[in-house]
XYZ file of C-alpha atoms in Angstrom:
530
model
C -85.887 -84.141 1.667
C -85.343 -81.184 -0.664
C -83.560 -79.184 2.046
C -81.246 -82.147 2.718
C -80.306 -82.416 -0.942
C -79.539 -78.662 -1.116
C -77.366 -78.877 2.004
C -75.425 -81.837 0.628
C -74.930 -80.037 -2.692
C -73.601 -76.848 -1.027
C -71.240 -78.851 1.148
C -69.941 -80.715 -1.878
C -69.338 -77.475 -3.792
C -67.535 -75.905 -0.820
C -65.319 -78.963 -0.476
C -64.434 -78.838 -4.162
C -63.531 -75.084 -3.993
C -61.343 -75.533 -0.924
C -59.564 -78.459 -2.540
C -59.039 -76.423 -5.711
C -57.646 -73.499 -3.685
C -55.330 -75.811 -1.788
C -54.063 -77.317 -5.023
C -53.305 -73.796 -6.500
C -50.762 -72.908 -3.788
C -47.298 -73.551 -5.221
C -44.442 -74.530 -2.941
C -41.042 -73.240 -4.113
C -38.020 -75.364 -3.232
C -34.381 -75.711 -4.267
C -35.493 -78.217 -6.851
C -38.403 -76.017 -7.872
C -37.238 -72.413 -7.310
C -39.324 -69.358 -8.065
C -38.504 -68.049 -11.530
C -38.409 -64.251 -11.705
C -38.057 -62.524 -15.062
C -37.733 -58.869 -15.943
C -36.550 -56.565 -18.714
C -32.864 -56.580 -19.510
C -32.660 -52.848 -20.307
C -34.652 -50.768 -17.826
C -31.809 -48.959 -16.091
C -31.383 -48.587 -13.105
C -34.233 -50.971 -12.213
C -33.175 -54.143 -14.013
C -30.377 -54.651 -16.512
C -27.429 -56.857 -17.365
C -24.114 -55.448 -16.137
C -20.750 -55.665 -17.910
C -20.349 -59.254 -16.671
C -23.746 -60.262 -18.032
C -25.214 -60.551 -14.521
C -28.643 -59.230 -13.441
C -28.398 -55.982 -11.506
C -30.556 -53.046 -10.431
C -33.078 -51.776 -7.939
C -35.734 -54.402 -8.723
C -33.181 -57.221 -8.536
C -32.032 -56.126 -5.082
C -35.664 -55.674 -4.002
C -36.537 -59.214 -5.122
C -33.516 -60.584 -3.275
C -34.605 -58.828 -0.084
C -38.217 -60.077 -0.396
C -37.200 -63.652 -1.103
C -34.827 -63.646 1.882
C -37.662 -62.540 4.126
C -40.015 -65.214 2.664
C -37.318 -67.920 2.569
C -38.161 -68.718 -1.032
C -35.432 -70.040 -3.376
C -35.394 -68.172 -6.694
C -33.637 -67.632 -9.994
C -33.497 -64.426 -12.049
C -33.663 -64.186 -15.825
C -33.560 -60.919 -17.785
C -34.961 -60.830 -21.332
C -36.750 -58.610 -23.790
C -39.938 -57.411 -22.134
C -42.237 -59.082 -24.685
C -40.516 -62.407 -24.044
C -40.948 -61.879 -20.294
C -44.700 -61.396 -20.734
C -45.004 -64.451 -22.930
C -43.032 -66.620 -20.459
C -45.419 -65.612 -17.668
C -48.391 -66.532 -19.848
C -46.832 -69.868 -20.812
C -45.936 -70.726 -17.207
C -42.165 -70.479 -17.775
C -41.970 -67.609 -15.277
C -43.650 -67.326 -11.860
C -43.190 -63.613 -11.197
C -42.453 -60.543 -13.321
C -42.702 -56.760 -13.117
C -45.152 -55.119 -15.500
C -46.871 -51.817 -16.185
C -49.715 -51.461 -13.734
C -52.383 -50.717 -16.336
C -54.676 -52.503 -18.801
C -51.874 -53.214 -21.283
C -50.524 -56.303 -19.497
C -53.371 -57.553 -17.319
C -54.082 -60.352 -19.803
C -50.805 -62.038 -18.850
C -51.502 -62.470 -15.120
C -52.709 -60.868 -11.891
C -51.283 -57.631 -10.466
C -50.161 -57.231 -6.864
C -51.600 -54.364 -4.874
C -48.242 -52.650 -4.276
C -46.798 -50.056 -6.667
C -43.077 -50.808 -6.816
C -42.038 -47.750 -8.851
C -43.859 -44.613 -9.913
C -42.169 -43.290 -13.046
C -42.338 -39.698 -14.270
C -41.659 -39.030 -17.950
C -39.075 -36.664 -19.468
C -37.741 -35.738 -22.885
C -33.987 -35.877 -23.615
C -32.815 -33.305 -26.186
C -29.506 -31.716 -27.244
C -28.713 -28.572 -25.295
C -28.600 -26.532 -28.485
C -32.044 -27.712 -29.604
C -35.259 -25.951 -28.639
C -37.481 -28.055 -26.370
C -40.904 -28.432 -28.026
C -42.335 -31.308 -25.930
C -43.541 -30.187 -22.514
C -46.898 -31.986 -22.241
C -48.462 -35.159 -23.651
C -50.486 -33.323 -26.292
C -47.235 -31.974 -27.787
C -46.571 -35.531 -29.022
C -49.432 -35.245 -31.484
C -47.303 -33.746 -34.237
C -43.777 -34.560 -33.034
C -41.371 -37.190 -34.295
C -39.988 -38.742 -31.118
C -38.045 -41.866 -30.216
C -39.811 -44.172 -27.730
C -38.940 -47.520 -26.166
C -40.966 -50.406 -27.543
C -43.884 -51.368 -25.243
C -43.175 -48.375 -22.985
C -45.994 -46.311 -21.490
C -45.384 -43.478 -23.970
C -45.441 -45.953 -26.871
C -48.772 -47.455 -25.732
C -50.368 -44.021 -25.220
C -49.292 -42.671 -28.615
C -50.769 -45.768 -30.307
C -53.992 -45.423 -28.287
C -54.363 -41.760 -29.302
C -53.650 -42.480 -32.958
C -50.239 -40.847 -33.019
C -48.337 -44.068 -33.594
C -46.962 -42.813 -36.927
C -44.961 -40.186 -35.041
C -43.396 -42.745 -32.673
C -39.925 -43.896 -33.716
C -39.810 -47.247 -31.887
C -36.377 -48.273 -30.628
C -35.293 -51.585 -29.127
C -31.936 -50.129 -28.036
C -32.506 -46.810 -26.311
C -28.924 -46.799 -24.948
C -27.542 -46.570 -28.477
C -30.244 -44.131 -29.594
C -29.471 -41.618 -26.827
C -25.721 -41.789 -27.580
C -26.437 -41.064 -31.245
C -28.513 -37.987 -30.346
C -25.701 -36.720 -28.118
C -23.158 -37.158 -30.911
C -25.280 -35.721 -33.762
C -26.858 -32.893 -31.760
C -30.368 -33.644 -33.045
C -33.330 -35.840 -32.083
C -35.422 -36.425 -28.957
C -36.429 -39.321 -26.715
C -39.374 -39.564 -24.328
C -39.054 -42.207 -21.614
C -39.101 -42.531 -17.847
C -36.968 -39.935 -16.085
C -34.789 -42.215 -13.869
C -33.665 -44.319 -16.843
C -32.832 -41.341 -19.037
C -30.925 -39.721 -16.174
C -28.998 -42.940 -15.537
C -28.010 -43.295 -19.215
C -26.812 -39.667 -19.443
C -24.625 -40.070 -16.371
C -23.382 -43.565 -17.238
C -22.272 -42.632 -20.766
C -21.211 -39.098 -19.754
C -23.404 -37.434 -22.362
C -22.619 -33.787 -21.728
C -24.508 -32.495 -24.777
C -27.976 -33.518 -23.499
C -30.510 -32.118 -21.089
C -33.735 -33.460 -19.566
C -37.067 -31.637 -19.522
C -40.096 -33.010 -17.583
C -43.158 -33.892 -19.692
C -46.604 -33.409 -18.178
C -48.313 -36.786 -18.842
C -49.577 -39.851 -16.930
C -46.989 -41.489 -14.700
C -45.963 -45.084 -15.240
C -46.543 -47.628 -12.442
C -44.778 -50.949 -12.117
C -46.268 -53.786 -10.074
C -45.512 -57.418 -9.540
C -47.414 -59.602 -12.000
C -48.027 -63.328 -11.421
C -50.515 -66.161 -11.804
C -49.826 -67.173 -8.165
C -52.197 -65.025 -6.112
C -50.933 -66.501 -2.861
C -47.383 -65.413 -3.782
C -48.602 -61.897 -4.622
C -50.365 -61.640 -1.255
C -47.197 -62.693 0.572
C -45.109 -60.168 -1.381
C -47.562 -57.296 -0.700
C -47.532 -58.107 3.032
C -43.725 -58.426 3.240
C -43.166 -55.259 1.171
C -45.369 -53.277 3.569
C -43.442 -54.641 6.550
C -40.083 -53.708 4.989
C -41.333 -50.192 4.275
C -42.585 -49.792 7.834
C -39.173 -50.914 9.130
C -37.464 -48.377 6.767
C -35.403 -51.174 5.216
C -35.968 -49.978 1.656
C -34.546 -46.457 2.126
C -30.931 -47.476 1.548
C -31.985 -49.478 -1.493
C -33.634 -46.429 -3.035
C -30.661 -44.230 -2.173
C -28.257 -46.678 -3.810
C -30.082 -46.986 -7.132
C -32.622 -44.217 -7.544
C -31.050 -41.223 -5.774
C -27.252 -41.747 -5.792
C -26.645 -37.986 -6.061
C -29.114 -36.971 -3.372
C -27.310 -34.970 -0.718
C -27.886 -35.140 2.982
C -30.491 -32.719 4.370
C -29.196 -29.198 3.947
C -28.375 -27.111 6.966
C -30.077 -23.716 7.290
C -28.374 -21.109 5.162
C -27.630 -18.917 8.183
C -25.513 -21.714 9.637
C -23.320 -21.684 6.522
C -23.014 -17.885 6.692
C -22.117 -18.103 10.353
C -19.580 -20.878 9.700
C -18.081 -18.861 6.837
C -17.777 -15.735 8.966
C -16.277 -17.755 11.806
C -13.770 -19.318 9.415
C -12.923 -15.904 7.956
C -12.510 -14.434 11.434
C -10.277 -17.327 12.434
C -8.218 -16.926 9.243
C -7.744 -13.193 9.907
C -6.726 -13.838 13.523
C -4.329 -16.567 12.407
C -2.873 -14.280 9.734
C -2.376 -11.446 12.204
C -0.866 -13.831 14.742
C 1.603 -15.140 12.163
C 2.472 -11.615 11.014
C 2.998 -10.380 14.582
C 5.052 -13.444 15.418
C 7.178 -13.052 12.291
C 7.623 -9.352 13.038
C 8.612 -10.114 16.632
C 11.032 -12.761 15.414
C 12.552 -10.327 12.931
C 12.716 -7.623 15.600
C 14.312 -10.018 18.089
C 16.832 -11.142 15.502
C 17.572 -7.520 14.643
C 17.963 -6.593 18.303
C 20.308 -9.522 18.821
C 22.287 -8.518 15.773
C 22.431 -4.911 16.921
C 23.356 -5.964 20.442
C 26.218 -8.008 19.034
C 27.315 -5.069 16.915
C 26.966 -2.720 19.901
C 29.148 -5.031 21.961
C 31.914 -5.232 19.355
C 31.907 -1.508 18.656
C 31.531 -0.440 22.288
C 34.405 -2.675 23.417
C 36.623 -0.993 20.871
C 36.134 2.144 22.962
C 35.391 4.287 19.946
C 31.566 4.372 19.859
C 28.923 4.380 22.621
C 25.178 3.914 22.192
C 21.884 5.146 23.558
C 18.266 4.688 22.410
C 15.244 6.972 22.480
C 11.811 5.370 23.131
C 9.421 7.692 21.310
C 6.156 6.815 23.072
C 7.681 6.869 26.559
C 10.039 9.802 25.826
C 12.810 7.934 27.619
C 16.513 7.592 26.885
C 18.311 4.281 27.528
C 22.075 4.170 27.853
C 23.849 0.945 26.751
C 27.017 -0.313 28.437
C 30.033 -1.686 26.630
C 28.445 -5.182 26.591
C 25.524 -3.891 24.536
C 22.994 -4.191 27.383
C 20.734 -1.444 28.795
C 22.477 0.191 31.754
C 20.633 3.407 32.717
C 17.289 5.005 31.880
C 16.662 8.776 31.833
C 13.724 11.043 31.162
C 14.165 13.767 28.546
C 14.944 16.623 30.963
C 17.569 14.666 32.871
C 19.229 13.341 29.722
C 19.515 16.776 28.107
C 21.424 18.217 31.104
C 24.662 16.777 29.730
C 24.395 19.045 26.667
C 24.693 22.794 26.413
C 21.403 24.581 25.885
C 22.209 25.168 22.231
C 23.207 21.546 21.579
C 20.223 20.189 23.523
C 17.983 22.190 21.196
C 19.782 20.800 18.135
C 19.382 17.192 19.373
C 15.703 17.675 20.253
C 14.987 19.134 16.815
C 16.742 16.225 15.072
C 14.742 13.665 17.059
C 11.529 15.518 16.232
C 12.352 15.453 12.508
C 12.805 11.682 12.603
C 9.615 11.165 14.624
C 7.519 13.221 12.199
C 9.007 11.321 9.236
C 10.324 14.340 7.376
C 10.267 13.896 3.573
C 13.093 15.365 1.514
C 12.831 17.083 -1.885
C 13.168 13.766 -3.776
C 10.298 12.167 -1.907
C 12.472 9.889 0.228
C 11.831 9.582 3.926
C 14.876 10.546 5.967
C 15.692 7.872 8.528
C 19.066 9.202 9.682
C 20.533 12.397 11.180
C 24.176 13.235 11.918
C 25.089 15.921 14.442
C 28.235 17.311 16.065
C 27.510 18.017 19.726
C 29.397 18.830 22.901
C 28.394 16.877 26.004
C 29.610 15.584 29.333
C 30.568 11.912 29.317
C 28.657 11.377 32.569
C 28.446 7.571 32.315
C 32.239 7.494 32.502
C 32.279 9.931 35.430
C 33.730 12.697 33.279
C 32.190 16.127 33.886
C 34.307 17.851 31.210
C 32.730 18.751 27.883
C 33.764 16.510 24.997
C 33.112 16.787 21.307
C 30.986 13.988 19.802
C 29.649 12.956 16.399
C 26.149 11.561 16.991
C 24.476 9.366 14.307
C 20.699 8.989 14.822
C 18.869 6.078 13.085
C 15.229 4.925 13.195
C 15.352 1.348 14.486
C 11.702 0.314 14.799
C 8.344 1.487 13.414
C 4.645 0.879 14.008
C 2.580 -0.858 11.304
C 1.719 2.573 9.928
C 5.373 3.572 9.732
C 5.596 5.781 12.804
C 9.038 5.526 14.489
C 9.027 3.771 17.866
C 12.730 3.487 18.664
C 15.593 5.736 17.570
C 19.118 4.542 18.270
C 22.144 6.853 18.518
C 25.804 5.998 18.178
C 28.187 8.652 19.521
C 31.904 8.873 18.894
C 34.266 11.068 20.900
C 36.139 13.297 18.429
C 37.665 15.656 21.003
C 41.248 14.677 20.126
C 40.560 14.848 16.407
C 39.098 18.329 16.699
C 42.000 19.507 18.848
C 44.465 18.098 16.315
C 42.591 19.805 13.512
C 42.762 23.027 15.470
C 46.502 22.679 16.025
C 47.040 21.860 12.381
C 44.953 24.806 11.379
C 47.002 27.096 13.602
C 50.199 25.613 12.216
C 48.949 26.089 8.705
C 48.086 29.655 9.473
C 51.538 30.311 10.896
C 53.107 28.533 7.958
C 51.156 30.595 5.484
C 52.024 33.814 7.287
C 55.698 32.894 7.133
C 55.643 31.363 3.682
C 53.984 34.311 2.007
C 55.847 37.176 3.717
C 57.370 39.913 1.547
C 60.758 40.178 3.287
C 62.297 36.735 2.650
C 62.090 33.991 0.099
C 60.856 30.540 1.180
C 61.414 27.382 -0.864
C 60.099 23.917 0.048
C 61.611 20.573 -1.014
C 60.126 17.149 -0.224
C 62.027 14.340 1.510
C 63.578 13.339 -1.809
C 64.946 16.861 -2.354
C 62.499 17.719 -5.162
C 61.260 21.315 -5.429
C 57.608 21.446 -4.459
C 56.775 25.120 -3.827
C 58.197 28.626 -3.374
C 56.786 32.011 -2.469
C 56.825 35.080 -4.788
C 59.859 36.595 -2.984
C 61.914 33.497 -3.841
C 60.945 33.864 -7.519
C 62.091 37.475 -7.392
C 65.438 36.624 -5.746
C 66.259 33.784 -8.148
C 64.980 35.753 -11.130
C 63.064 32.704 -12.467
C 59.611 31.202 -12.838
C 59.341 28.989 -9.754
C 56.116 27.358 -11.027
C 57.961 26.231 -14.155
C 60.771 24.833 -12.030
C 58.216 22.945 -9.884
C 56.837 21.345 -13.038
C 60.377 20.308 -14.045
C 60.908 18.777 -10.561
C 64.229 20.519 -10.014
C 66.457 18.876 -7.379
C 67.974 20.876 -4.478
C 71.553 19.996 -5.544
C 71.002 21.517 -8.976
C 69.441 24.719 -7.666
C 72.000 25.379 -4.908
C 74.988 23.653 -6.529
C 75.347 21.251 -3.596
C 75.955 17.532 -3.329
C 73.726 16.294 -0.509
C 73.475 12.487 -0.468
C 71.144 12.607 2.529
C 68.727 15.449 2.965
C 69.176 15.247 6.746
C 72.728 16.531 6.225
C 71.263 19.804 4.922
C 69.701 20.678 8.292
C 71.213 24.000 9.474
C 73.315 24.409 6.322
C 73.996 28.095 5.451
C 75.541 29.609 2.334
C 75.687 32.337 -0.284
C 74.614 32.181 -3.868
C 75.160 34.808 -6.572
C 72.308 35.299 -8.972
C 72.762 38.019 -11.573
C 74.062 41.200 -9.891
C 73.151 40.323 -6.322
C 74.067 37.720 -3.704
C 71.522 35.545 -1.869
C 72.048 34.521 1.754
C 70.194 31.241 2.491
C 69.719 28.843 5.387
C 68.220 25.279 5.275
C 65.949 23.675 7.878
C 64.603 20.087 7.779
C 61.024 19.257 8.904
C 59.975 16.019 10.699
C 56.644 14.485 11.755
C 55.683 13.259 15.255
C 57.601 10.046 14.627
C 60.715 12.052 13.820
C 60.549 10.953 10.209
C 61.863 13.403 7.585
C 59.036 14.906 5.544
C 60.792 17.816 3.810
C 63.152 20.801 3.907
C 62.670 24.590 3.897
C 65.184 27.030 2.503
C 64.933 30.647 3.731
C 66.567 33.263 1.443
C 67.312 37.004 1.822
């Protein structure tokens, strides 16, 4: 009988516990959504954006969890103390709290650590950093966020008088940046986010060696916490939270770095390619300039050669070849050095060879200028025209093309036949010699008048015969009619005229002779006197 009563009692107790457990499971619907609350100023985890809407890593995480669990929900962001009180009063179903003893009186913790927060101190760059470990807070005045891990620890250790509690850390950190003095200890991600968001370029962060802060889901619905722990683990295993962390917690994290040798290799390859491209462009530009110059020269060769006055040949330095150009400016014949020099006398061949050698060796003159031209007078056979007679030529040598280091590659020569000019000079020289021998003889006087009949010159014998200073008379531009008492209206009429003239005690016998050029034009008149 006793055993039966005990069995009935145990069964009754078990039934009551199961019923109580079944009654504690809350079903969330559209009419009764899950209410999630969190702090309104824990950047970048949960905060109100510029539109007053909830945003942050924890908000996106909740959205992802609720989608997986198919649970309707609403989000409210408040001061953290209000959030804790709402959970205690049943106005909130789920919150995020510090995973330590400070908030366990408000509900039950889930098993999963949502964030693990390191602590740092934010100070002006010009200020010495004096907080590097937790014990440095013992005698330091430091700004802390109300109800933060650092705030709780400083109170627990009896250093609460040194904690400057702030409810608006965003404003506090901007003030420190502007004033250049002060310090804040809080979780590293939030401080980093505030510095970047407000572009506080006067601050720096220094890690503080102290306990890390943990955040966990906190609720009075254990069944809900179990579901969240299970779903969170599944999302982690499926790597579905990586992008979420990258978006909010590590926005500046770069992709995995390539080995440094790959960057060196890529840089060298790029440099090599740039050098090759540069050389290619330079060579191409040089070839284009050379082609344009050749075309220009060919056009000039053609015009000059067709005039019949100048012919051209080129000397290729490296090949030691001579190229003869026809009257159209195109290469016609090619000769080696020995064959080409046969058209010159031995003496002139030596002169030409020496001139080419001076240009090839880039002779420098006394002023430091490099000579690029040579002019020679040579006698040669005009063999390209089938003429085996020796002609006189003026040959102008010019460096046409160089290597990159300035060594001549091509020397071009323009030659002009001056045989007729030299012969004419020779004839004129002979005539001048004969004229001088006649003009300055001692036996007869010679007087010269120009085509207008003006006295231009006279020899010493004429001065003696006329008993006057002929030079003075030349200066006075005495006319023939005044000197010989004649009346020539046309100087041509004086040709062959003979007469006598009495000067002082003696008579002068004279004869006049006109002089004409090749066109039979009158150029002057000579008077011979004895």
